[in-house]
mmCIF file of N, CA and C in Angstrom:
data_model
loop_
_atom_site.group_PDB
_atom_site.id
_atom_site.type_symbol
_atom_site.label_atom_id
_atom_site.label_comp_id
_atom_site.label_asym_id
_atom_site.label_seq_id
_atom_site.Cartn_x
_atom_site.Cartn_y
_atom_site.Cartn_z
ATOM 1 N N PHE A 1 17.263 25.515 -17.043
ATOM 2 C CA PHE A 1 18.447 25.306 -16.212
ATOM 3 C C PHE A 1 18.668 23.819 -15.936
ATOM 4 N N PHE A 2 17.605 23.101 -15.622
ATOM 5 C CA PHE A 2 17.715 21.679 -15.304
ATOM 6 C C PHE A 2 18.255 20.887 -16.481
ATOM 7 N N LEU A 3 17.763 21.202 -17.681
ATOM 8 C CA LEU A 3 18.209 20.489 -18.875
ATOM 9 C C LEU A 3 19.684 20.737 -19.139
ATOM 10 N N SER A 4 20.136 21.970 -18.987
ATOM 11 C CA SER A 4 21.549 22.256 -19.221
ATOM 12 C C SER A 4 22.429 21.561 -18.184
ATOM 13 N N ALA A 5 21.941 21.384 -16.977
ATOM 14 C CA ALA A 5 22.694 20.654 -15.959
ATOM 15 C C ALA A 5 22.815 19.180 -16.337
ATOM 16 N N LEU A 6 21.746 18.622 -16.885
ATOM 17 C CA LEU A 6 21.794 17.223 -17.336
ATOM 18 C C LEU A 6 22.764 17.047 -18.500
ATOM 19 N N VAL A 7 22.758 18.002 -19.416
ATOM 20 C CA VAL A 7 23.679 17.947 -20.556
ATOM 21 C C VAL A 7 25.116 18.033 -20.057
ATOM 22 N N ALA A 8 25.377 18.942 -19.127
ATOM 23 C CA ALA A 8 26.729 19.096 -18.578
ATOM 24 C C ALA A 8 27.158 17.827 -17.853
ATOM 25 N N GLN A 9 26.243 17.195 -17.143
ATOM 26 C CA GLN A 9 26.556 15.955 -16.440
ATOM 27 C C GLN A 9 26.886 14.840 -17.428
ATOM 28 N N ALA A 10 26.131 14.747 -18.498
ATOM 29 C CA ALA A 10 26.382 13.725 -19.520
ATOM 30 C C ALA A 10 27.727 13.962 -20.196
ATOM 31 N N GLN A 11 28.047 15.215 -20.471
ATOM 32 C CA GLN A 11 29.337 15.529 -21.092
ATOM 33 C C GLN A 11 30.474 15.165 -20.148
ATOM 34 N N GLY A 12 30.302 15.452 -18.872
ATOM 35 C CA GLY A 12 31.321 15.098 -17.882
ATOM 36 C C GLY A 12 31.541 13.596 -17.824
ATOM 37 N N ALA A 13 30.472 12.834 -17.899
ATOM 38 C CA ALA A 13 30.588 11.377 -17.879
ATOM 39 C C ALA A 13 31.318 10.869 -19.108
ATOM 40 N N ARG A 14 31.023 11.460 -20.276
ATOM 41 C CA ARG A 14 31.721 11.062 -21.510
ATOM 42 C C ARG A 14 33.211 11.366 -21.412
ATOM 43 N N ILE A 15 33.545 12.510 -20.866
ATOM 44 C CA ILE A 15 34.963 12.892 -20.713
ATOM 45 C C ILE A 15 35.667 11.906 -19.781
ATOM 46 N N GLN A 16 35.021 11.538 -18.687
ATOM 47 C CA GLN A 16 35.623 10.580 -17.755
ATOM 48 C C GLN A 16 35.839 9.226 -18.415
ATOM 49 N N ARG A 17 34.864 8.777 -19.215
ATOM 50 C CA ARG A 17 35.025 7.494 -19.925
ATOM 51 C C ARG A 17 36.187 7.555 -20.897
ATOM 52 N N ARG A 18 36.290 8.672 -21.645
ATOM 53 C CA ARG A 18 37.400 8.811 -22.603
ATOM 54 C C ARG A 18 38.735 8.806 -21.884
ATOM 55 N N ARG A 19 38.831 9.497 -20.753
ATOM 56 C CA ARG A 19 40.084 9.520 -19.992
ATOM 57 C C ARG A 19 40.439 8.138 -19.466
ATOM 58 N N ALA A 20 39.448 7.406 -18.991
ATOM 59 C CA ALA A 20 39.695 6.051 -18.499
ATOM 60 C C ALA A 20 40.183 5.152 -19.629
ATOM 61 N N GLN A 21 39.578 5.273 -20.806
ATOM 62 C CA GLN A 21 40.006 4.477 -21.962
ATOM 63 C C GLN A 21 41.429 4.844 -22.366
ATOM 64 N N GLU A 22 41.751 6.132 -22.328
ATOM 65 C CA GLU A 22 43.101 6.573 -22.676
ATOM 66 C C GLU A 22 44.118 6.013 -21.677
ATOM 67 N N ARG A 23 43.791 6.050 -20.391
ATOM 68 C CA ARG A 23 44.691 5.480 -19.384
ATOM 69 C C ARG A 23 44.901 3.986 -19.623
ATOM 70 N N GLU A 24 43.845 3.270 -19.991
ATOM 71 C CA GLU A 24 43.970 1.843 -20.277
ATOM 72 C C GLU A 24 44.894 1.594 -21.463
ATOM 73 N N ARG A 25 44.757 2.412 -22.515
ATOM 74 C CA ARG A 25 45.636 2.259 -23.689
ATOM 75 C C ARG A 25 47.089 2.555 -23.331
ATOM 76 N N ILE A 26 47.302 3.579 -22.517
ATOM 77 C CA ILE A 26 48.669 3.930 -22.107
ATOM 78 C C ILE A 26 49.254 2.836 -21.225
ATOM 79 N N ASP A 27 48.471 2.337 -20.269
ATOM 80 C CA ASP A 27 48.950 1.247 -19.410
ATOM 81 C C ASP A 27 49.317 0.013 -20.228
ATOM 82 N N ALA A 28 48.506 -0.300 -21.219
ATOM 83 C CA ALA A 28 48.794 -1.451 -22.080
ATOM 84 C C ALA A 28 50.089 -1.222 -22.861
ATOM 85 N N ALA A 29 50.303 -0.002 -23.347
ATOM 86 C CA ALA A 29 51.536 0.307 -24.080
ATOM 87 C C ALA A 29 52.746 0.183 -23.159
ATOM 88 N N LEU A 30 52.617 0.638 -21.930
ATOM 89 C CA LEU A 30 53.728 0.523 -20.979
ATOM 90 C C LEU A 30 54.042 -0.947 -20.698
ATOM 91 N N LYS A 31 53.022 -1.783 -20.623
ATOM 92 C CA LYS A 31 53.253 -3.218 -20.425
ATOM 93 C C LYS A 31 53.958 -3.821 -21.630
ATOM 94 N N ARG A 32 53.595 -3.366 -22.848
ATOM 95 C CA ARG A 32 54.285 -3.866 -24.043
ATOM 96 C C ARG A 32 55.745 -3.420 -24.038
ATOM 97 N N ILE A 33 56.010 -2.211 -23.545
ATOM 98 C CA ILE A 33 57.400 -1.744 -23.440
ATOM 99 C C ILE A 33 58.162 -2.661 -22.493
ATOM 100 N N ASP A 34 57.588 -2.919 -21.321
ATOM 101 C CA ASP A 34 58.246 -3.762 -20.321
ATOM 102 C C ASP A 34 58.522 -5.166 -20.837
ATOM 103 N N SER A 35 57.620 -5.675 -21.665
ATOM 104 C CA SER A 35 57.784 -7.045 -22.165
ATOM 105 C C SER A 35 58.619 -7.124 -23.436
ATOM 106 N N GLY A 36 59.006 -5.960 -23.989
ATOM 107 C CA GLY A 36 59.793 -5.947 -25.216
ATOM 108 C C GLY A 36 58.953 -6.089 -26.471
ATOM 109 N N GLU A 37 57.641 -5.974 -26.339
ATOM 110 C CA GLU A 37 56.753 -6.145 -27.488
ATOM 111 C C GLU A 37 56.272 -4.824 -28.077
ATOM 112 N N TYR A 38 56.701 -3.713 -27.491
ATOM 113 C CA TYR A 38 56.265 -2.408 -27.980
ATOM 114 C C TYR A 38 56.785 -2.178 -29.398
ATOM 115 N N GLY A 39 55.914 -1.630 -30.242
ATOM 116 C CA GLY A 39 56.301 -1.340 -31.618
ATOM 117 C C GLY A 39 55.959 -2.455 -32.588
ATOM 118 N N TRP A 40 55.433 -3.547 -32.052
ATOM 119 C CA TRP A 40 55.034 -4.676 -32.878
ATOM 120 C C TRP A 40 53.523 -4.839 -32.768
ATOM 121 N N CYS A 41 52.878 -5.057 -33.891
ATOM 122 C CA CYS A 41 51.428 -5.183 -33.949
ATOM 123 C C CYS A 41 50.965 -6.388 -33.140
ATOM 124 N N VAL A 42 49.998 -6.161 -32.261
ATOM 125 C CA VAL A 42 49.488 -7.258 -31.439
ATOM 126 C C VAL A 42 48.590 -8.200 -32.244
ATOM 127 N N THR A 43 48.188 -7.787 -33.435
ATOM 128 C CA THR A 43 47.315 -8.620 -34.261
ATOM 129 C C THR A 43 48.111 -9.488 -35.225
ATOM 130 N N CYS A 44 48.981 -8.855 -36.022
ATOM 131 C CA CYS A 44 49.695 -9.614 -37.057
ATOM 132 C C CYS A 44 51.172 -9.850 -36.736
ATOM 133 N N GLY A 45 51.698 -9.143 -35.744
ATOM 134 C CA GLY A 45 53.093 -9.327 -35.359
ATOM 135 C C GLY A 45 54.092 -8.525 -36.154
ATOM 136 N N GLU A 46 53.618 -7.766 -37.144
ATOM 137 C CA GLU A 46 54.524 -6.940 -37.947
ATOM 138 C C GLU A 46 54.881 -5.659 -37.181
ATOM 139 N N GLU A 47 55.971 -5.045 -37.600
ATOM 140 C CA GLU A 47 56.413 -3.806 -36.968
ATOM 141 C C GLU A 47 55.435 -2.667 -37.276
ATOM 142 N N ILE A 48 55.150 -1.857 -36.265
ATOM 143 C CA ILE A 48 54.283 -0.692 -36.443
ATOM 144 C C ILE A 48 55.154 0.456 -36.938
ATOM 145 N N ALA A 49 54.696 1.148 -37.968
ATOM 146 C CA ALA A 49 55.468 2.242 -38.556
ATOM 147 C C ALA A 49 55.785 3.312 -37.508
ATOM 148 N N ILE A 50 57.019 3.792 -37.550
ATOM 149 C CA ILE A 50 57.468 4.823 -36.612
ATOM 150 C C ILE A 50 56.561 6.050 -36.676
ATOM 151 N N ALA A 51 56.149 6.445 -37.874
ATOM 152 C CA ALA A 51 55.277 7.619 -38.011
ATOM 153 C C ALA A 51 53.970 7.402 -37.252
ATOM 154 N N ARG A 52 53.450 6.187 -37.273
ATOM 155 C CA ARG A 52 52.212 5.887 -36.544
ATOM 156 C C ARG A 52 52.448 5.983 -35.044
ATOM 157 N N LEU A 53 53.559 5.444 -34.574
ATOM 158 C CA LEU A 53 53.877 5.513 -33.150
ATOM 159 C C LEU A 53 54.188 6.945 -32.715
ATOM 160 N N ASP A 54 54.824 7.714 -33.596
ATOM 161 C CA ASP A 54 55.076 9.126 -33.277
ATOM 162 C C ASP A 54 53.770 9.881 -33.086
ATOM 163 N N HIS A 55 52.797 9.552 -33.920
ATOM 164 C CA HIS A 55 51.500 10.225 -33.856
ATOM 165 C C HIS A 55 50.682 9.772 -32.644
ATOM 166 N N ALA A 56 50.683 8.470 -32.382
ATOM 167 C CA ALA A 56 49.894 7.907 -31.282
ATOM 168 C C ALA A 56 50.684 6.759 -30.658
ATOM 169 N N PRO A 57 51.564 7.056 -29.704
ATOM 170 C CA PRO A 57 52.468 6.038 -29.167
ATOM 171 C C PRO A 57 51.786 4.868 -28.463
ATOM 172 N N GLU A 58 50.512 5.013 -28.141
ATOM 173 C CA GLU A 58 49.825 3.944 -27.414
ATOM 174 C C GLU A 58 49.153 2.918 -28.317
ATOM 175 N N VAL A 59 49.192 3.132 -29.644
ATOM 176 C CA VAL A 59 48.475 2.221 -30.543
ATOM 177 C C VAL A 59 49.078 0.813 -30.488
ATOM 178 N N PRO A 60 48.205 -0.215 -30.461
ATOM 179 C CA PRO A 60 48.704 -1.588 -30.380
ATOM 180 C C PRO A 60 48.813 -2.297 -31.730
ATOM 181 N N THR A 61 48.293 -1.671 -32.786
ATOM 182 C CA THR A 61 48.259 -2.357 -34.075
ATOM 183 C C THR A 61 48.876 -1.517 -35.183
ATOM 184 N N CYS A 62 49.316 -2.206 -36.218
ATOM 185 C CA CYS A 62 49.779 -1.514 -37.412
ATOM 186 C C CYS A 62 48.571 -0.894 -38.119
ATOM 187 N N LEU A 63 48.829 -0.039 -39.062
ATOM 188 C CA LEU A 63 47.749 0.657 -39.746
ATOM 189 C C LEU A 63 46.857 -0.315 -40.516
ATOM 190 N N GLU A 64 47.457 -1.322 -41.134
ATOM 191 C CA GLU A 64 46.681 -2.276 -41.909
ATOM 192 C C GLU A 64 45.698 -3.030 -41.020
ATOM 193 N N CYS A 65 46.143 -3.463 -39.861
ATOM 194 C CA CYS A 65 45.247 -4.178 -38.944
ATOM 195 C C CYS A 65 44.208 -3.238 -38.347
ATOM 196 N N ALA A 66 44.591 -2.012 -38.089
ATOM 197 C CA ALA A 66 43.631 -1.034 -37.564
ATOM 198 C C ALA A 66 42.523 -0.789 -38.569
ATOM 199 N N ARG A 67 42.872 -0.809 -39.834
ATOM 200 C CA ARG A 67 41.873 -0.610 -40.887
ATOM 201 C C ARG A 67 41.068 -1.877 -41.153
ATOM 202 N N GLY A 68 41.558 -3.004 -40.677
ATOM 203 C CA GLY A 68 40.880 -4.264 -40.903
ATOM 204 C C GLY A 68 41.184 -4.879 -42.247
ATOM 205 N N THR A 69 42.320 -4.481 -42.826
ATOM 206 C CA THR A 69 42.695 -5.017 -44.136
ATOM 207 C C THR A 69 43.698 -6.129 -44.016
#
């Protein structure tokens, strides 16, 4: 029982970290919207493909920069 409680606690902590990271990405995207920079890659400055934004609207980079190419 004790071990399963520890596992559940660790899983809960991971979920909280993921949610916090997601909120940070969304907040950053909202700031880019406010500044007029939304839809443009923060790394190379090129336009982010609409399909990529449709899939994950909070992404800050184009696919090429995300891949590191």
